[in-house]
Short mmCIF file of N, CA and C in Angstrom, two decimals:
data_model
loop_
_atom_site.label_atom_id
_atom_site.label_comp_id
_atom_site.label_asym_id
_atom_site.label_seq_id
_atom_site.Cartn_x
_atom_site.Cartn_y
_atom_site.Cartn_z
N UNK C 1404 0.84 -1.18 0.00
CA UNK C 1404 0.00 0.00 0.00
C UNK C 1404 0.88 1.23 0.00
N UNK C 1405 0.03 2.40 -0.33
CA UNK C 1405 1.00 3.83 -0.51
C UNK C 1405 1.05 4.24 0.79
N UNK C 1406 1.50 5.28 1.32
CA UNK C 1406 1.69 5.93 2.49
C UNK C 1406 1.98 7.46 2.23
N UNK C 1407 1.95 7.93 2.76
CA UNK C 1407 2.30 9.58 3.04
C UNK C 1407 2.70 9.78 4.04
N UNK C 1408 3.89 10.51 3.98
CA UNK C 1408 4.95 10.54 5.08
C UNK C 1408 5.00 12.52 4.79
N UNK C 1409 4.25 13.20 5.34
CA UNK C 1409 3.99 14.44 5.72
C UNK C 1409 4.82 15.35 6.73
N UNK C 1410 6.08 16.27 6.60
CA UNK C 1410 6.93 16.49 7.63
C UNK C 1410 6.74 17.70 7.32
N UNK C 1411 7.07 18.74 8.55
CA UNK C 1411 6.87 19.65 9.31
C UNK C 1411 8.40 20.18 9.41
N UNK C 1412 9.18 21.24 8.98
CA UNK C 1412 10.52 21.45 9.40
C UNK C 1412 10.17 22.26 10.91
N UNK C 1413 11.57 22.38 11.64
CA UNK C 1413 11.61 23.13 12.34
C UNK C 1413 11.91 24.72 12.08
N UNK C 1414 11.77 25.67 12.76
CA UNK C 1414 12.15 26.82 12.24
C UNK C 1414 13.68 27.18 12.57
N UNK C 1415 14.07 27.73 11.24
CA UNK C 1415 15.42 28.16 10.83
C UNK C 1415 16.45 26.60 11.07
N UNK C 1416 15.62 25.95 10.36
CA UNK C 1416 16.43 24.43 10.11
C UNK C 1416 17.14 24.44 8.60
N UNK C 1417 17.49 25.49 7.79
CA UNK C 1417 17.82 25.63 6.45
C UNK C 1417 18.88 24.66 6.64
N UNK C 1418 19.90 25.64 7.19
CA UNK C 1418 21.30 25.14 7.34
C UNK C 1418 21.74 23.37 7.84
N UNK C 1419 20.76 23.06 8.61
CA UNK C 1419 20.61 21.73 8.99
C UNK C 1419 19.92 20.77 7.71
N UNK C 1420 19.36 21.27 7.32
CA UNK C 1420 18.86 20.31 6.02
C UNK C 1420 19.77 20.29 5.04
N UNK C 1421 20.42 21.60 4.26
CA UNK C 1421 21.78 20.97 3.84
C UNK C 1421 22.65 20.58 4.12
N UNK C 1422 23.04 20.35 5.43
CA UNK C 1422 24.09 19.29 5.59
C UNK C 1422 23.48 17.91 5.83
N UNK C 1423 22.14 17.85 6.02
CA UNK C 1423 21.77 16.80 5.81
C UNK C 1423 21.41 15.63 4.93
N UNK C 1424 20.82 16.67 3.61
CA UNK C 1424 20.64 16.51 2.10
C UNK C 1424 21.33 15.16 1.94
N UNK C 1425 22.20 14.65 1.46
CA UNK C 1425 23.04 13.93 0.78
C UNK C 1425 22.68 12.36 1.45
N UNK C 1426 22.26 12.20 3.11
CA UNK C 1426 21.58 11.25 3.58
C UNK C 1426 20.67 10.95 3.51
N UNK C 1427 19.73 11.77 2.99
CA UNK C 1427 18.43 12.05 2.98
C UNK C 1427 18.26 11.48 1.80
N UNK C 1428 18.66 12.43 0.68
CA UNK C 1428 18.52 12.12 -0.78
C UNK C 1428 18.91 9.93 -1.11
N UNK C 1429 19.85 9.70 -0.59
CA UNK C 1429 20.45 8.88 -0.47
C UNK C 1429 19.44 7.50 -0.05
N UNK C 1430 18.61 7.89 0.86
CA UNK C 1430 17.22 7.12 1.17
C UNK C 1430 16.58 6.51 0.32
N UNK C 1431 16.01 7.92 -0.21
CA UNK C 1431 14.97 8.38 -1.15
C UNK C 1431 15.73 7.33 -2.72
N UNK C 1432 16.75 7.19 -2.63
CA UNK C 1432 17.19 6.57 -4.04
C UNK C 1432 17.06 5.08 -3.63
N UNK C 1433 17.11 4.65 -2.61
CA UNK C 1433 16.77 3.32 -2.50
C UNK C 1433 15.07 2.94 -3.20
N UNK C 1434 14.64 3.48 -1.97
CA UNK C 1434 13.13 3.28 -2.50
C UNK C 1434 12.99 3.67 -3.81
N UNK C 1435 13.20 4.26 -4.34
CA UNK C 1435 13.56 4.89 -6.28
C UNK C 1435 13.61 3.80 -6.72
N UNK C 1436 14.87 2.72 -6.39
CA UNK C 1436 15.99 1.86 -6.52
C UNK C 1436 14.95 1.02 -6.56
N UNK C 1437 14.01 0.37 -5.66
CA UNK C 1437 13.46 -0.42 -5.44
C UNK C 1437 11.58 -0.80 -6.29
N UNK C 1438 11.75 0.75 -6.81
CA UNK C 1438 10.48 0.75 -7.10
C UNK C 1438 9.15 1.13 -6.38
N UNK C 1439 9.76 1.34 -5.24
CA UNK C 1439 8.32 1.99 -4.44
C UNK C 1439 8.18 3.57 -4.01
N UNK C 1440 9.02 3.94 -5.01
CA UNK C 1440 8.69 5.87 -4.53
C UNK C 1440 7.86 6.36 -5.52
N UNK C 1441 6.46 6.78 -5.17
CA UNK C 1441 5.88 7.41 -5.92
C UNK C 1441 6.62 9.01 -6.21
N UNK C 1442 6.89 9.93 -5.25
CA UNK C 1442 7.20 11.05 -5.47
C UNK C 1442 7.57 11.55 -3.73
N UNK C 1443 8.70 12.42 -4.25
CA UNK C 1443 9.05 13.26 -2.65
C UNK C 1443 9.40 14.89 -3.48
N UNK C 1444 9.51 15.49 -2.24
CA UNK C 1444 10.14 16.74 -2.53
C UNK C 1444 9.45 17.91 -1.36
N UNK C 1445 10.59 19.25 -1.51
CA UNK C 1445 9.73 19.91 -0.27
C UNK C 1445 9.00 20.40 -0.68
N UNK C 1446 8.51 21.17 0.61
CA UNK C 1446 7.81 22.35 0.50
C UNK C 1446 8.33 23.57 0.67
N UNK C 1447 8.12 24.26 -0.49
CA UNK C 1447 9.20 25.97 -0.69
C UNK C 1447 8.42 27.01 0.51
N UNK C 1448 9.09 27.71 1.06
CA UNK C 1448 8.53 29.04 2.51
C UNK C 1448 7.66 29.79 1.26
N UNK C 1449 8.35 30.04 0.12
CA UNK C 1449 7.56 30.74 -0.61
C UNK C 1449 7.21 30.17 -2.19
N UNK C 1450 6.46 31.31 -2.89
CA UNK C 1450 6.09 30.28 -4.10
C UNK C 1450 7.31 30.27 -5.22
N UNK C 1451 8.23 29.91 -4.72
CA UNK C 1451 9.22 29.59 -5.97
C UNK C 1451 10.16 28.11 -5.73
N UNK C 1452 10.22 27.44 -7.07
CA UNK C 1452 10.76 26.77 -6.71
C UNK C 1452 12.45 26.41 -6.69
N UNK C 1453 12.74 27.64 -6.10
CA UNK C 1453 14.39 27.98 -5.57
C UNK C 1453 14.23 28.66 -5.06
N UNK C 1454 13.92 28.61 -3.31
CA UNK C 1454 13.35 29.64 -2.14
C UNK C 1454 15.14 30.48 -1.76
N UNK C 1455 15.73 30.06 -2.07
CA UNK C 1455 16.96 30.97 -1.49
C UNK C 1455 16.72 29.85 0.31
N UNK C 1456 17.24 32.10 0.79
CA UNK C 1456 17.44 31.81 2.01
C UNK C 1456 15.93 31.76 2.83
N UNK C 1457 14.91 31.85 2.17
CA UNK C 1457 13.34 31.28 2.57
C UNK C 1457 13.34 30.31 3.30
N UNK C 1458 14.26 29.14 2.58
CA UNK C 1458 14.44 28.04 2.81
C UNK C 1458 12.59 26.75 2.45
N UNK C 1459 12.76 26.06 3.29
CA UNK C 1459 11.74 25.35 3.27
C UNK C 1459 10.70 24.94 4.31
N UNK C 1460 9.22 24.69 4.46
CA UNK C 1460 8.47 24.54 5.33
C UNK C 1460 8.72 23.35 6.30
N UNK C 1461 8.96 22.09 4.91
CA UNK C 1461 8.31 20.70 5.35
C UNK C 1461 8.60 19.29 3.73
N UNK C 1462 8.63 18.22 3.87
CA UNK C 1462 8.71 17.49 2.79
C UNK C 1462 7.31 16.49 2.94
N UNK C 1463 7.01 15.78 1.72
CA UNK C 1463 5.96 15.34 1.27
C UNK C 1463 6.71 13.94 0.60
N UNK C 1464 6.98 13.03 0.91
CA UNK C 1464 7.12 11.59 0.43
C UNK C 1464 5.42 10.81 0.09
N UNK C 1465 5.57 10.07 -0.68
CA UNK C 1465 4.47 9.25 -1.14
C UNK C 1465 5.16 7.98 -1.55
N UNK C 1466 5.28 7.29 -0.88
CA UNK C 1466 5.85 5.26 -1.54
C UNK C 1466 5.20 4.37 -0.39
N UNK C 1467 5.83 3.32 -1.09
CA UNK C 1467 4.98 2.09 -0.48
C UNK C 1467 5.69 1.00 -0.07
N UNK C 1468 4.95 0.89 0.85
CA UNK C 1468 5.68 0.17 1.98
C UNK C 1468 4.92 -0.80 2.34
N UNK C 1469 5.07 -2.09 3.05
CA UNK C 1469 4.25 -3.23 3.72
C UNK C 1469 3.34 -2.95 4.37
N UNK C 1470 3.35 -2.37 5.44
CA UNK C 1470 2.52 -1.88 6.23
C UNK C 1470 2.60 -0.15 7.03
N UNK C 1471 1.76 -0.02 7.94
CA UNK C 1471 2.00 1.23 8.44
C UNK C 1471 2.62 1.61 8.87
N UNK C 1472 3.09 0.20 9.89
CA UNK C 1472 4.50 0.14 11.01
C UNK C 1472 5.85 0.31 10.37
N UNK C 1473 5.41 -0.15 8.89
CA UNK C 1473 7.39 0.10 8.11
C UNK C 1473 7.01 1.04 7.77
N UNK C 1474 6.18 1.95 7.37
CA UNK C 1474 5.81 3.00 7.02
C UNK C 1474 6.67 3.94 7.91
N UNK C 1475 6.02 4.46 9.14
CA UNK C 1475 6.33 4.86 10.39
C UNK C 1475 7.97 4.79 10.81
N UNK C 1476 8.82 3.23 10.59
CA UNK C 1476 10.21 3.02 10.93
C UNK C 1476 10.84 3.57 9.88
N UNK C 1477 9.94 3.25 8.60
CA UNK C 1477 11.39 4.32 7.76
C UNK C 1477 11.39 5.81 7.68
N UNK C 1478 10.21 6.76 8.36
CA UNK C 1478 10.12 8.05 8.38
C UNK C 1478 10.89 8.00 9.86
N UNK C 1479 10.74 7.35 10.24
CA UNK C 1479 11.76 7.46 11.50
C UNK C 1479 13.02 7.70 11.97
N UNK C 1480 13.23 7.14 11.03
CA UNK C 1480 14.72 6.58 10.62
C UNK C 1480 15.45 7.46 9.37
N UNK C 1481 14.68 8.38 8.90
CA UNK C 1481 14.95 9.32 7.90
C UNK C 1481 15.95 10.38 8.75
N UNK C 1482 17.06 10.71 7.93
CA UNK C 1482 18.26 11.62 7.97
C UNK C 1482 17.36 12.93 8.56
N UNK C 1483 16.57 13.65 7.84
CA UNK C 1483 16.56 14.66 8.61
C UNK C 1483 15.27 14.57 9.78
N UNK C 1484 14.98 13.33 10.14
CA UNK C 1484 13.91 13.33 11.15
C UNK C 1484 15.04 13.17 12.41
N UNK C 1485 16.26 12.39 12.17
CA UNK C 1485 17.69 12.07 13.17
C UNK C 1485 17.88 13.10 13.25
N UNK C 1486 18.39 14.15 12.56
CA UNK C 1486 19.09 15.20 12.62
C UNK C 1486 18.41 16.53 13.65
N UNK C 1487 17.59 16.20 13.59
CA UNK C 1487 16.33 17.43 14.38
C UNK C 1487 15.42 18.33 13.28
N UNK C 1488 15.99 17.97 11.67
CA UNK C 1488 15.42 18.91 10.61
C UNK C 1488 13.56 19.35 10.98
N UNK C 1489 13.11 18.27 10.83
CA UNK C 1489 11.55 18.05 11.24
C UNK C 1489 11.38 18.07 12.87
N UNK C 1490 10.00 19.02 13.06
CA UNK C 1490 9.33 19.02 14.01
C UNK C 1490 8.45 17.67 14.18
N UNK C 1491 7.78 17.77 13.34
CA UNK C 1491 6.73 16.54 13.04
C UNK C 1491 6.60 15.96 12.16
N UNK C 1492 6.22 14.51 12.24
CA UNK C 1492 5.91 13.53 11.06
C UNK C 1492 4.45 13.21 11.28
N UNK C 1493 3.65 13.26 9.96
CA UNK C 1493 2.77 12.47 10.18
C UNK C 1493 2.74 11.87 8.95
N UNK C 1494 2.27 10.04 9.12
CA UNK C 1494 2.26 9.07 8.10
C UNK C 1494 0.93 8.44 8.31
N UNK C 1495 0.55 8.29 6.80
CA UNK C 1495 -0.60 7.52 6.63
C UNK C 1495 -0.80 7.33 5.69
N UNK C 1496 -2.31 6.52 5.64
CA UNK C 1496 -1.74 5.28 4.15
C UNK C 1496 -2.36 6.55 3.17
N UNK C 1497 -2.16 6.44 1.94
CA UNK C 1497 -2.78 7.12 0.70
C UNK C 1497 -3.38 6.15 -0.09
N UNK C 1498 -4.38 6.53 -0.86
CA UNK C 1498 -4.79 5.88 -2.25
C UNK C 1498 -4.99 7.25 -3.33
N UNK C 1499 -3.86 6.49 -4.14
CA UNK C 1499 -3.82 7.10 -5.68
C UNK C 1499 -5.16 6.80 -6.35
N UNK C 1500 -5.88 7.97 -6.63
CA UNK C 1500 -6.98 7.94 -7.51
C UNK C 1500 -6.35 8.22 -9.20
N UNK C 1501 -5.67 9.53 -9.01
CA UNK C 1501 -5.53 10.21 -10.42
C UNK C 1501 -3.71 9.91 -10.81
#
C-alpha cells in the first residue's frame, strides 16, 4: 500500500537540512531503486521553486511500503527526522486515484 509521510521542518532548520541533504537524498534513491517511490520533494517558505534563504516549510514523500509500522520506521529513521530537521511527522496510508 501507498503511504504519506507528511513532515513539518523546524524553524530556521535551512542550514541543517543541507548538511543533511546527501543522507536524505540517499534514502529516497533506494526506494527509487526499489520501485516503491511514488514522489518526494519539499515544501518551498515561498512560491518559488528555488526559495533561497526562505528556505523550506516541510517534505511530502508518497511510496509504499508493507505496512504502516514500516511505514512509520522508515520516516523514522529518515536523515533529517535524526538530525532534528523536522518538528513533526505524520504518516498515513494514501490511495492514488488520479
Amino acid at each position: 500500500m501507498l503511504y504519506a509521510i507528511i513532515a513539518e521542518d523546524n524553524p530556521d532548520s535551512l542550514e541543517l537540512r543541507k548538511q543533511t541533504r546527501p543522507a536524505h537524498l540517499q534514502r529516497l534513491q533506494v526506494l527509487q531503486d526499489e520501485g516503491h517511490l511514488l514522489l518526494a520533494g519539499p515544501h518551498p517558505s515561498i512560491d518559488s521553486d528555488d526559495p533561497g534563504p526562505a528556505g523550506f516549510t516541510g517534505s511530502l514523500i508518497v511510496a509504499e511500503f508493507a505496512s504502516l509500522g514500516a511505514a512509520r520506521d522508515w520516516a523514522t529513521a529518515d536523515p533529517y527526522n535524526l538530525a532534528g530537521v523536522y518538528a513533526c511527522v505524520t504518516v498515513k496510508p494514501f490511495k492514488k486515484v488520479f
